[in-house]
């Protein structure tokens, strides 16, 4: 009856080894992994353990299996199936206020870095999103555009950790934006106010003005705070 | 030959369902999960798929299997085997400077919140760590104490997302602290400087002084910046 424990240890070791190969640079983005058989030989574990390890890495969104072609380290991690941070936050009964504190921290720094590093292409994307947001009458779509607008700014920070944190809390941000927009837009005047705030942000980014960008972001998030207090 | 793909879809569905049960509050921290058999019935998938899903959740560190007693949602996520964020950062060739930008953002906000929310117990922990750090002659141990000191401050922020972000980048922070301490301590005078900076931080926290806390943290991190530039 001790097989399960032994198995656990073995596939954990297999994952640890693959992790090491990534951390020491042996495996890179887009690289093909050795075959199951080769991995089993290299790691000196059974093929069943290798399969379990690969499956878990697939679920986490680190590798992708291409039918008949083997396993590859993913090129991008944007649509990772699993978001441990969102889930942990829900399990620990996190509040909207904590998300807002976090957004203030993350986005006021992101916008400052972005104001220095934003590309013309990023600015064009922001402009298009702003235009679409103004024209949009479907709240479900507006909520998605709103998130895209904020994520575009964060990505323009060119800081991988800031960008990755947003990816791993994506689901949490979706819910937060949806809920807070609902509360804010219960007052019809607020639609114009949100548009104005996004436009202020866009203009500050376009001018690559660090101070105005940060100010616009903080004003926007403080406005939201008034509506989400629990 | 199409079984693998079908399997993938099925266990992904099983995970999605378990995720939903967590997000809607059906499953809480420490809760026992239904048995494999019950889950298979509820989710209308095979027991093999349920087993795969559970194994993946175990690897991710969301549940724990207790031998003979079933599967439980974990009580704490501090020692999650898997850190997607650390791994993604390595795969995308992140730099020390990006980690420092991120630490500045995270820790200057954490310290400000902590100055308002720190408990007497947290202060005592910080005091003990400061004392141990000063007395420690083993650099490997010092590096761990240094990290603990910073994590204790971040935890005192009582913001779950800030705390969770540090957990999911823990390995990255270990490496960063180890490397930067090495570079800094190549100059013997710097040992006293690091001790001073940590003491300044401790004093500001003890006085629950938001401004001095933030100032001490930024000075500390700017000092590090001079040594890690790549």
Coordinates of C-alpha atoms in Angstrom, one line a residue:
Chain A
X1 CA 0.0 0.0 0.0
X2 CA 3.0 2.3 -0.1
X3 CA 3.1 2.7 -3.9
X4 CA 1.2 6.0 -4.1
X5 CA 3.7 7.8 -1.8
X6 CA 6.6 6.4 -3.7
X7 CA 5.0 7.6 -7.0
X8 CA 4.4 11.0 -5.6
X9 CA 8.0 11.4 -4.7
X10 CA 9.1 10.2 -8.1
X11 CA 7.0 12.5 -10.2
X12 CA 7.9 15.4 -7.9
X13 CA 11.5 14.6 -8.6
X14 CA 10.9 14.5 -12.3
X15 CA 9.3 17.9 -12.1
X16 CA 12.1 19.3 -10.0
X17 CA 14.6 18.1 -12.6
X18 CA 12.7 19.7 -15.5
X19 CA 12.5 22.9 -13.4
X20 CA 16.2 22.8 -12.9
X21 CA 16.8 22.4 -16.6
X22 CA 14.8 25.5 -17.2
X23 CA 16.4 27.5 -14.3
X24 CA 19.9 26.7 -15.5
X25 CA 19.1 27.5 -19.1
X26 CA 19.2 24.0 -20.6
X27 CA 15.6 24.4 -21.7
X28 CA 14.4 27.6 -23.3
X29 CA 11.1 29.0 -24.6
X30 CA 9.8 27.1 -27.6
X31 CA 12.3 24.3 -27.0
X32 CA 11.2 20.7 -27.7
X33 CA 11.5 18.5 -24.6
X34 CA 13.3 15.1 -24.9
X35 CA 10.9 12.2 -25.6
X36 CA 9.2 10.5 -22.7
X37 CA 11.6 7.6 -23.1
X38 CA 14.7 9.8 -23.1
X39 CA 13.4 11.8 -20.1
X40 CA 12.8 8.6 -18.2
X41 CA 16.4 7.5 -18.9
X42 CA 17.9 10.8 -18.1
X43 CA 16.0 11.3 -14.9
X44 CA 16.1 7.6 -14.0
X45 CA 12.4 7.3 -13.3
X46 CA 9.7 5.3 -14.9
X47 CA 7.9 6.5 -18.1
X48 CA 4.7 6.6 -16.1
X49 CA 6.2 9.2 -13.7
X50 CA 7.5 11.2 -16.6
X51 CA 4.0 11.2 -18.1
X52 CA 2.5 12.4 -14.9
X53 CA 5.1 15.2 -14.6
X54 CA 4.5 16.3 -18.2
X55 CA 0.8 16.3 -17.7
X56 CA 1.1 18.5 -14.6
X57 CA 3.4 20.9 -16.5
X58 CA 0.8 21.0 -19.3
X59 CA -2.0 21.8 -16.8
X60 CA 0.1 24.5 -15.2
X61 CA 0.5 25.9 -18.7
X62 CA 4.3 25.7 -18.9
X63 CA 4.5 23.2 -21.8
X64 CA 2.2 22.3 -24.6
X65 CA 1.7 18.9 -26.2
X66 CA 1.6 19.0 -30.0
X67 CA -0.1 15.9 -31.3
X68 CA 2.4 13.5 -32.7
X69 CA 5.2 16.1 -32.4
X70 CA 6.0 15.9 -28.7
X71 CA 6.2 18.4 -25.9
X72 CA 7.4 22.0 -26.1
X73 CA 8.1 24.7 -23.6
X74 CA 5.4 27.3 -24.3
X75 CA 6.2 30.4 -26.3
X76 CA 3.8 32.5 -24.3
X77 CA 2.0 32.1 -21.0
X78 CA -0.9 34.4 -21.5
X79 CA -3.6 31.8 -21.4
X80 CA -2.4 29.6 -18.7
X81 CA -5.3 27.4 -17.6
X82 CA -4.4 27.6 -14.0
X83 CA -4.1 30.7 -11.9
X84 CA -2.8 29.6 -8.4
X85 CA -2.9 33.2 -7.2
X86 CA -6.5 33.9 -8.1
X87 CA -7.5 30.6 -6.4
X88 CA -5.4 31.1 -3.3
X89 CA -6.9 34.6 -2.9
X90 CA -10.5 33.2 -3.1
X91 CA -9.7 30.4 -0.7
X92 CA -8.4 32.9 1.9
X93 CA -11.4 35.2 1.5
X94 CA -9.6 38.1 0.0
X95 CA -11.6 41.4 -0.2
X96 CA -12.1 43.9 -3.0
X97 CA -10.2 46.4 -1.0
X98 CA -7.1 44.2 -1.0
X99 CA -7.4 43.9 -4.8
X100 CA -7.6 47.7 -5.0
X101 CA -4.6 48.2 -2.7
X102 CA -2.7 45.8 -5.0
X103 CA -3.9 47.5 -8.2
X104 CA -2.8 50.9 -6.8
X105 CA 0.6 49.6 -6.1
X106 CA 1.0 47.6 -9.3
X107 CA -0.5 50.1 -11.7
X108 CA 0.9 53.3 -10.3
X109 CA 4.4 51.8 -10.7
X110 CA 3.6 50.2 -14.1
X111 CA 2.3 53.5 -15.5
X112 CA 5.4 55.3 -14.4
X113 CA 7.7 52.8 -16.0
X114 CA 5.4 52.7 -19.1
X115 CA 5.5 56.5 -19.5
X116 CA 9.3 56.1 -20.0
X117 CA 9.2 52.9 -22.2
X118 CA 5.9 53.0 -24.1
X119 CA 6.3 52.4 -27.9
X120 CA 4.3 54.2 -30.6
X121 CA 2.6 50.9 -31.3
X122 CA 1.4 50.6 -27.6
X123 CA 0.1 54.2 -27.8
X124 CA -1.9 53.3 -31.0
X125 CA -3.3 50.2 -29.2
X126 CA -4.4 52.4 -26.3
X127 CA -6.0 54.9 -28.6
X128 CA -8.0 52.2 -30.4
X129 CA -9.1 50.7 -27.1
X130 CA -10.2 54.1 -25.8
X131 CA -12.2 54.7 -28.9
X132 CA -13.8 51.3 -28.7
X133 CA -14.7 51.8 -25.1
X134 CA -16.4 55.0 -25.8
X135 CA -18.5 53.5 -28.6
X136 CA -19.4 50.3 -26.8
X137 CA -22.9 49.8 -25.5
X138 CA -22.5 46.2 -24.4
X139 CA -21.3 46.2 -20.8
X140 CA -19.8 42.7 -21.0
X141 CA -17.7 43.8 -23.9
X142 CA -16.9 47.1 -22.2
X143 CA -15.6 45.3 -19.1
X144 CA -13.2 43.3 -21.3
X145 CA -12.0 46.4 -23.1
X146 CA -11.5 48.2 -19.8
X147 CA -9.2 45.3 -18.7
X148 CA -7.3 45.4 -22.0
X149 CA -6.7 49.1 -21.6
X150 CA -5.1 48.6 -18.2
X151 CA -3.2 45.5 -19.3
X152 CA -1.8 47.4 -22.3
X153 CA -0.4 50.0 -20.0
X154 CA 1.1 47.4 -17.6
X155 CA 2.7 45.6 -20.6
X156 CA 4.2 48.9 -21.8
X157 CA 6.2 48.9 -18.5
X158 CA 8.3 46.2 -20.1
X159 CA 8.9 44.7 -16.6
X160 CA 8.3 40.9 -16.9
X161 CA 7.4 40.5 -13.3
X162 CA 4.7 43.2 -13.4
X163 CA 3.3 41.7 -16.5
X164 CA 3.4 38.1 -15.2
X165 CA 1.7 39.1 -11.9
X166 CA -1.2 40.5 -14.0
X167 CA -1.3 37.3 -16.0
X168 CA -1.5 35.1 -12.9
X169 CA -4.2 37.2 -11.3
X170 CA -6.1 37.7 -14.6
X171 CA -9.3 36.0 -13.4
X172 CA -9.3 38.0 -10.2
X173 CA -9.0 41.2 -12.2
X174 CA -11.8 40.2 -14.5
X175 CA -14.2 39.7 -11.6
X176 CA -13.0 42.9 -9.9
X177 CA -13.4 45.1 -13.0
X178 CA -16.8 43.5 -13.8
X179 CA -18.1 44.1 -10.2
X180 CA -16.7 47.6 -9.8
X181 CA -18.0 48.8 -13.2
X182 CA -21.4 47.5 -12.2
X183 CA -21.4 49.5 -9.0
X184 CA -20.0 52.6 -10.6
X185 CA -22.3 52.5 -13.6
X186 CA -25.4 52.2 -11.4
X187 CA -25.1 56.0 -11.6
X188 CA -25.5 57.1 -15.2
X189 CA -23.3 60.2 -14.9
X190 CA -20.3 57.9 -14.1
X191 CA -20.1 56.6 -17.6
X192 CA -18.7 59.9 -18.9
X193 CA -16.5 60.1 -15.8
X194 CA -14.9 56.7 -16.5
X195 CA -14.3 57.7 -20.2
X196 CA -12.7 61.0 -19.1
X197 CA -10.4 59.2 -16.7
X198 CA -9.3 56.7 -19.3
X199 CA -8.7 59.6 -21.7
X200 CA -6.6 61.5 -19.2
X201 CA -4.6 58.4 -18.7
X202 CA -4.2 57.9 -22.5
X203 CA -3.1 61.6 -23.0
X204 CA -0.5 61.4 -20.2
X205 CA 0.9 58.2 -21.7
X206 CA 0.9 59.7 -25.2
X207 CA 3.0 62.6 -23.8
X208 CA 5.2 60.1 -22.0
X209 CA 4.6 62.2 -18.9
X210 CA 5.5 60.2 -15.8
X211 CA 4.0 62.5 -13.2
X212 CA 0.7 63.1 -15.0
X213 CA 0.4 59.4 -15.8
X214 CA 0.8 58.4 -12.2
X215 CA -1.6 61.1 -11.1
X216 CA -4.2 60.1 -13.6
X217 CA -3.9 56.4 -12.6
X218 CA -4.2 57.2 -8.9
X219 CA -7.2 59.5 -9.4
X220 CA -8.9 56.7 -11.5
X221 CA -8.3 54.1 -8.8
X222 CA -9.4 56.3 -6.0
X223 CA -12.6 57.0 -7.8
X224 CA -13.2 53.3 -8.0
X225 CA -12.4 52.9 -4.3
X226 CA -15.4 55.0 -3.4
X227 CA -17.7 52.5 -5.0
X228 CA -16.2 49.2 -3.9
X229 CA -15.9 49.7 -0.2
X230 CA -17.4 46.7 1.5
Chain B
X1 CA -4.7 7.3 -31.4
X2 CA -7.0 10.2 -30.4
X3 CA -7.3 9.1 -26.8
X4 CA -4.6 11.4 -25.4
X5 CA -6.3 14.5 -26.7
X6 CA -9.7 13.4 -25.4
X7 CA -8.1 12.7 -22.0
X8 CA -6.5 16.1 -21.9
X9 CA -9.8 17.7 -22.5
X10 CA -11.5 15.6 -19.8
X11 CA -9.0 16.2 -17.0
X12 CA -8.9 19.9 -17.9
X13 CA -12.7 19.9 -17.4
X14 CA -12.3 18.2 -14.1
X15 CA -9.8 20.8 -12.9
X16 CA -12.1 23.6 -14.2
X17 CA -15.0 22.2 -12.2
X18 CA -12.9 21.9 -9.0
X19 CA -11.7 25.5 -9.6
X20 CA -15.3 26.6 -9.9
X21 CA -16.2 24.9 -6.6
X22 CA -13.4 26.9 -5.0
X23 CA -14.3 30.2 -6.7
X24 CA -18.0 30.0 -5.8
X25 CA -17.1 29.0 -2.2
X26 CA -18.3 25.4 -2.2
X27 CA -14.8 24.3 -1.3
X28 CA -12.9 26.1 1.4
X29 CA -9.4 26.0 3.0
X30 CA -8.9 22.7 4.9
X31 CA -12.0 21.2 3.4
X32 CA -12.0 17.5 2.5
X33 CA -12.6 16.9 -1.2
X34 CA -15.2 14.3 -2.2
X35 CA -13.8 10.9 -2.9
X36 CA -12.4 10.1 -6.3
X37 CA -15.5 8.0 -7.0
X38 CA -17.9 10.8 -6.0
X39 CA -16.0 13.4 -7.9
X40 CA -16.1 11.2 -11.0
X41 CA -19.8 10.9 -10.6
X42 CA -20.4 14.5 -9.9
X43 CA -18.2 15.7 -12.8
X44 CA -19.3 12.9 -15.1
X45 CA -15.8 12.0 -16.0
X46 CA -13.7 8.8 -15.5
X47 CA -11.9 8.1 -12.3
X48 CA -8.7 8.1 -14.2
X49 CA -9.3 11.7 -15.2
X50 CA -10.2 12.7 -11.7
X51 CA -7.0 11.1 -10.5
X52 CA -5.0 13.1 -13.0
X53 CA -6.7 16.3 -12.1
X54 CA -6.1 15.7 -8.4
X55 CA -2.5 14.8 -9.0
X56 CA -2.0 18.1 -10.9
X57 CA -3.7 20.1 -8.1
X58 CA -1.3 18.3 -5.7
X59 CA 1.7 19.3 -7.7
X60 CA 0.6 22.9 -7.9
X61 CA 0.3 22.8 -4.2
X62 CA -3.4 23.5 -3.9
X63 CA -4.4 20.2 -2.3
X64 CA -2.7 17.7 -0.2
X65 CA -3.2 13.9 -0.1
X66 CA -3.2 12.5 3.3
X67 CA -2.5 8.8 3.2
X68 CA -5.7 6.8 3.6
X69 CA -7.7 9.9 4.6
X70 CA -8.3 11.5 1.2
X71 CA -7.6 14.9 -0.4
X72 CA -7.8 18.2 1.4
X73 CA -7.6 21.8 0.2
X74 CA -4.4 23.0 1.7
X75 CA -4.4 25.2 4.9
X76 CA -1.4 27.2 3.8
X77 CA 0.4 27.6 0.5
X78 CA 3.7 28.7 1.8
X79 CA 5.7 25.7 0.4
X80 CA 4.1 25.2 -2.9
X81 CA 6.4 22.9 -4.9
X82 CA 5.7 24.8 -8.1
X83 CA 6.4 28.5 -8.8
X84 CA 5.1 29.3 -12.3
X85 CA 6.2 33.0 -11.9
X86 CA 9.8 32.2 -11.1
X87 CA 10.0 29.7 -14.0
X88 CA 8.3 32.0 -16.5
X89 CA 10.7 34.8 -15.5
X90 CA 13.7 32.6 -16.1
X91 CA 12.4 31.4 -19.4
X92 CA 11.9 34.9 -20.6
X93 CA 15.4 35.9 -19.6
X94 CA 14.4 38.3 -16.9
X95 CA 17.1 40.5 -15.4
X96 CA 18.2 41.5 -11.9
X97 CA 17.2 45.0 -12.6
X98 CA 13.6 43.9 -13.3
X99 CA 13.5 42.0 -10.0
X100 CA 14.8 45.2 -8.3
X101 CA 12.2 47.4 -9.9
X102 CA 9.6 44.8 -8.8
X103 CA 10.9 44.7 -5.2
X104 CA 11.0 48.5 -5.0
X105 CA 7.3 48.6 -6.0
X106 CA 6.2 45.7 -3.9
X107 CA 8.2 46.4 -0.7
X108 CA 7.8 50.2 -0.6
X109 CA 4.0 49.7 -0.7
X110 CA 4.2 46.7 1.7
X111 CA 6.2 48.6 4.2
X112 CA 3.8 51.5 4.1
X113 CA 0.8 49.3 4.8
X114 CA 2.8 47.3 7.4
X115 CA 3.7 50.5 9.3
X116 CA -0.1 50.9 9.8
X117 CA -0.9 47.3 10.5
X118 CA 2.1 45.6 12.1
X119 CA 1.4 43.7 15.3
X120 CA 3.6 43.6 18.4
X121 CA 4.3 40.0 17.6
X122 CA 5.5 40.9 14.1
X123 CA 7.8 43.6 15.6
X124 CA 9.2 41.0 18.0
X125 CA 9.9 38.6 15.1
X126 CA 11.7 41.5 13.2
X127 CA 13.8 42.3 16.3
X128 CA 14.9 38.6 16.6
X129 CA 15.8 38.4 12.9
X130 CA 17.8 41.6 13.1
X131 CA 19.7 40.3 16.1
X132 CA 20.3 36.9 14.4
X133 CA 21.5 38.6 11.2
X134 CA 24.0 40.7 13.1
X135 CA 25.4 37.7 15.0
X136 CA 25.5 35.4 12.0
X137 CA 28.8 34.5 10.4
X138 CA 27.5 31.9 7.9
X139 CA 26.6 33.7 4.7
X140 CA 24.2 31.0 3.5
X141 CA 22.3 31.4 6.8
X142 CA 22.5 35.2 6.6
X143 CA 20.9 35.2 3.2
X144 CA 18.0 33.2 4.5
X145 CA 17.6 35.5 7.5
X146 CA 17.7 38.5 5.2
X147 CA 14.9 37.1 3.1
X148 CA 12.9 36.3 6.3
X149 CA 13.3 39.8 7.5
X150 CA 11.9 41.2 4.3
X151 CA 9.1 38.6 4.1
X152 CA 8.1 39.4 7.7
X153 CA 7.6 43.1 6.8
X154 CA 5.6 42.1 3.6
X155 CA 3.4 39.8 5.7
X156 CA 2.8 42.6 8.2
X157 CA 1.1 44.4 5.3
X158 CA -1.8 42.0 5.8
X159 CA -2.5 42.2 2.1
X160 CA -3.1 38.7 0.8
X161 CA -2.0 39.5 -2.8
X162 CA 1.2 41.2 -1.8
X163 CA 2.0 38.2 0.4
X164 CA 1.0 35.7 -2.3
X165 CA 3.1 37.4 -4.9
X166 CA 6.1 37.0 -2.6
X167 CA 5.3 33.3 -2.2
X168 CA 5.0 32.6 -5.9
X169 CA 8.3 34.4 -6.6
X170 CA 10.1 33.0 -3.5
X171 CA 12.7 31.1 -5.5
X172 CA 13.5 34.1 -7.6
X173 CA 13.9 36.2 -4.4
X174 CA 16.2 33.6 -2.9
X175 CA 18.5 33.8 -5.9
X176 CA 18.4 37.6 -6.0
X177 CA 19.2 38.0 -2.4
X178 CA 22.0 35.5 -2.5
X179 CA 23.6 37.1 -5.6
X180 CA 23.2 40.7 -4.5
X181 CA 24.5 40.0 -1.0
X182 CA 27.6 38.3 -2.6
X183 CA 28.3 41.3 -4.7
X184 CA 27.7 43.8 -1.9
X185 CA 29.7 41.9 0.7
X186 CA 32.7 41.7 -1.6
X187 CA 33.4 45.0 0.1
X188 CA 33.9 44.3 3.8
X189 CA 32.6 47.8 4.9
X190 CA 29.2 46.9 3.5
X191 CA 28.4 44.4 6.1
X192 CA 28.0 47.1 8.7
X193 CA 26.0 49.2 6.1
X194 CA 23.5 46.4 5.5
X195 CA 23.1 45.9 9.3
X196 CA 22.5 49.6 9.7
X197 CA 19.9 49.7 6.9
X198 CA 18.0 46.7 8.3
X199 CA 18.1 48.4 11.8
X200 CA 16.7 51.7 10.3
X201 CA 13.9 49.7 8.8
X202 CA 13.2 47.9 12.0
X203 CA 13.1 51.1 14.0
X204 CA 10.8 52.8 11.6
X205 CA 8.5 49.8 11.7
X206 CA 8.6 49.7 15.5
X207 CA 7.5 53.3 15.6
X208 CA 4.8 52.5 13.0
X209 CA 6.1 55.5 11.0
X210 CA 4.9 55.2 7.4
X211 CA 7.1 57.8 5.9
X212 CA 10.4 56.7 7.6
X213 CA 9.6 53.1 6.8
X214 CA 9.2 53.8 3.1
X215 CA 12.3 56.0 3.1
X216 CA 14.4 53.4 4.8
X217 CA 13.2 50.7 2.4
X218 CA 13.9 52.8 -0.7
X219 CA 17.4 53.7 0.6
X220 CA 18.1 50.1 1.2
X221 CA 16.9 49.0 -2.2
X222 CA 18.7 51.8 -4.0
X223 CA 21.9 50.8 -2.2
X224 CA 21.5 47.3 -3.6
X225 CA 20.8 48.7 -7.1
X226 CA 24.4 50.1 -7.2
X227 CA 25.8 46.6 -6.9
X228 CA 23.5 44.5 -9.2
X229 CA 23.6 46.6 -12.4
X230 CA 24.3 44.2 -15.2

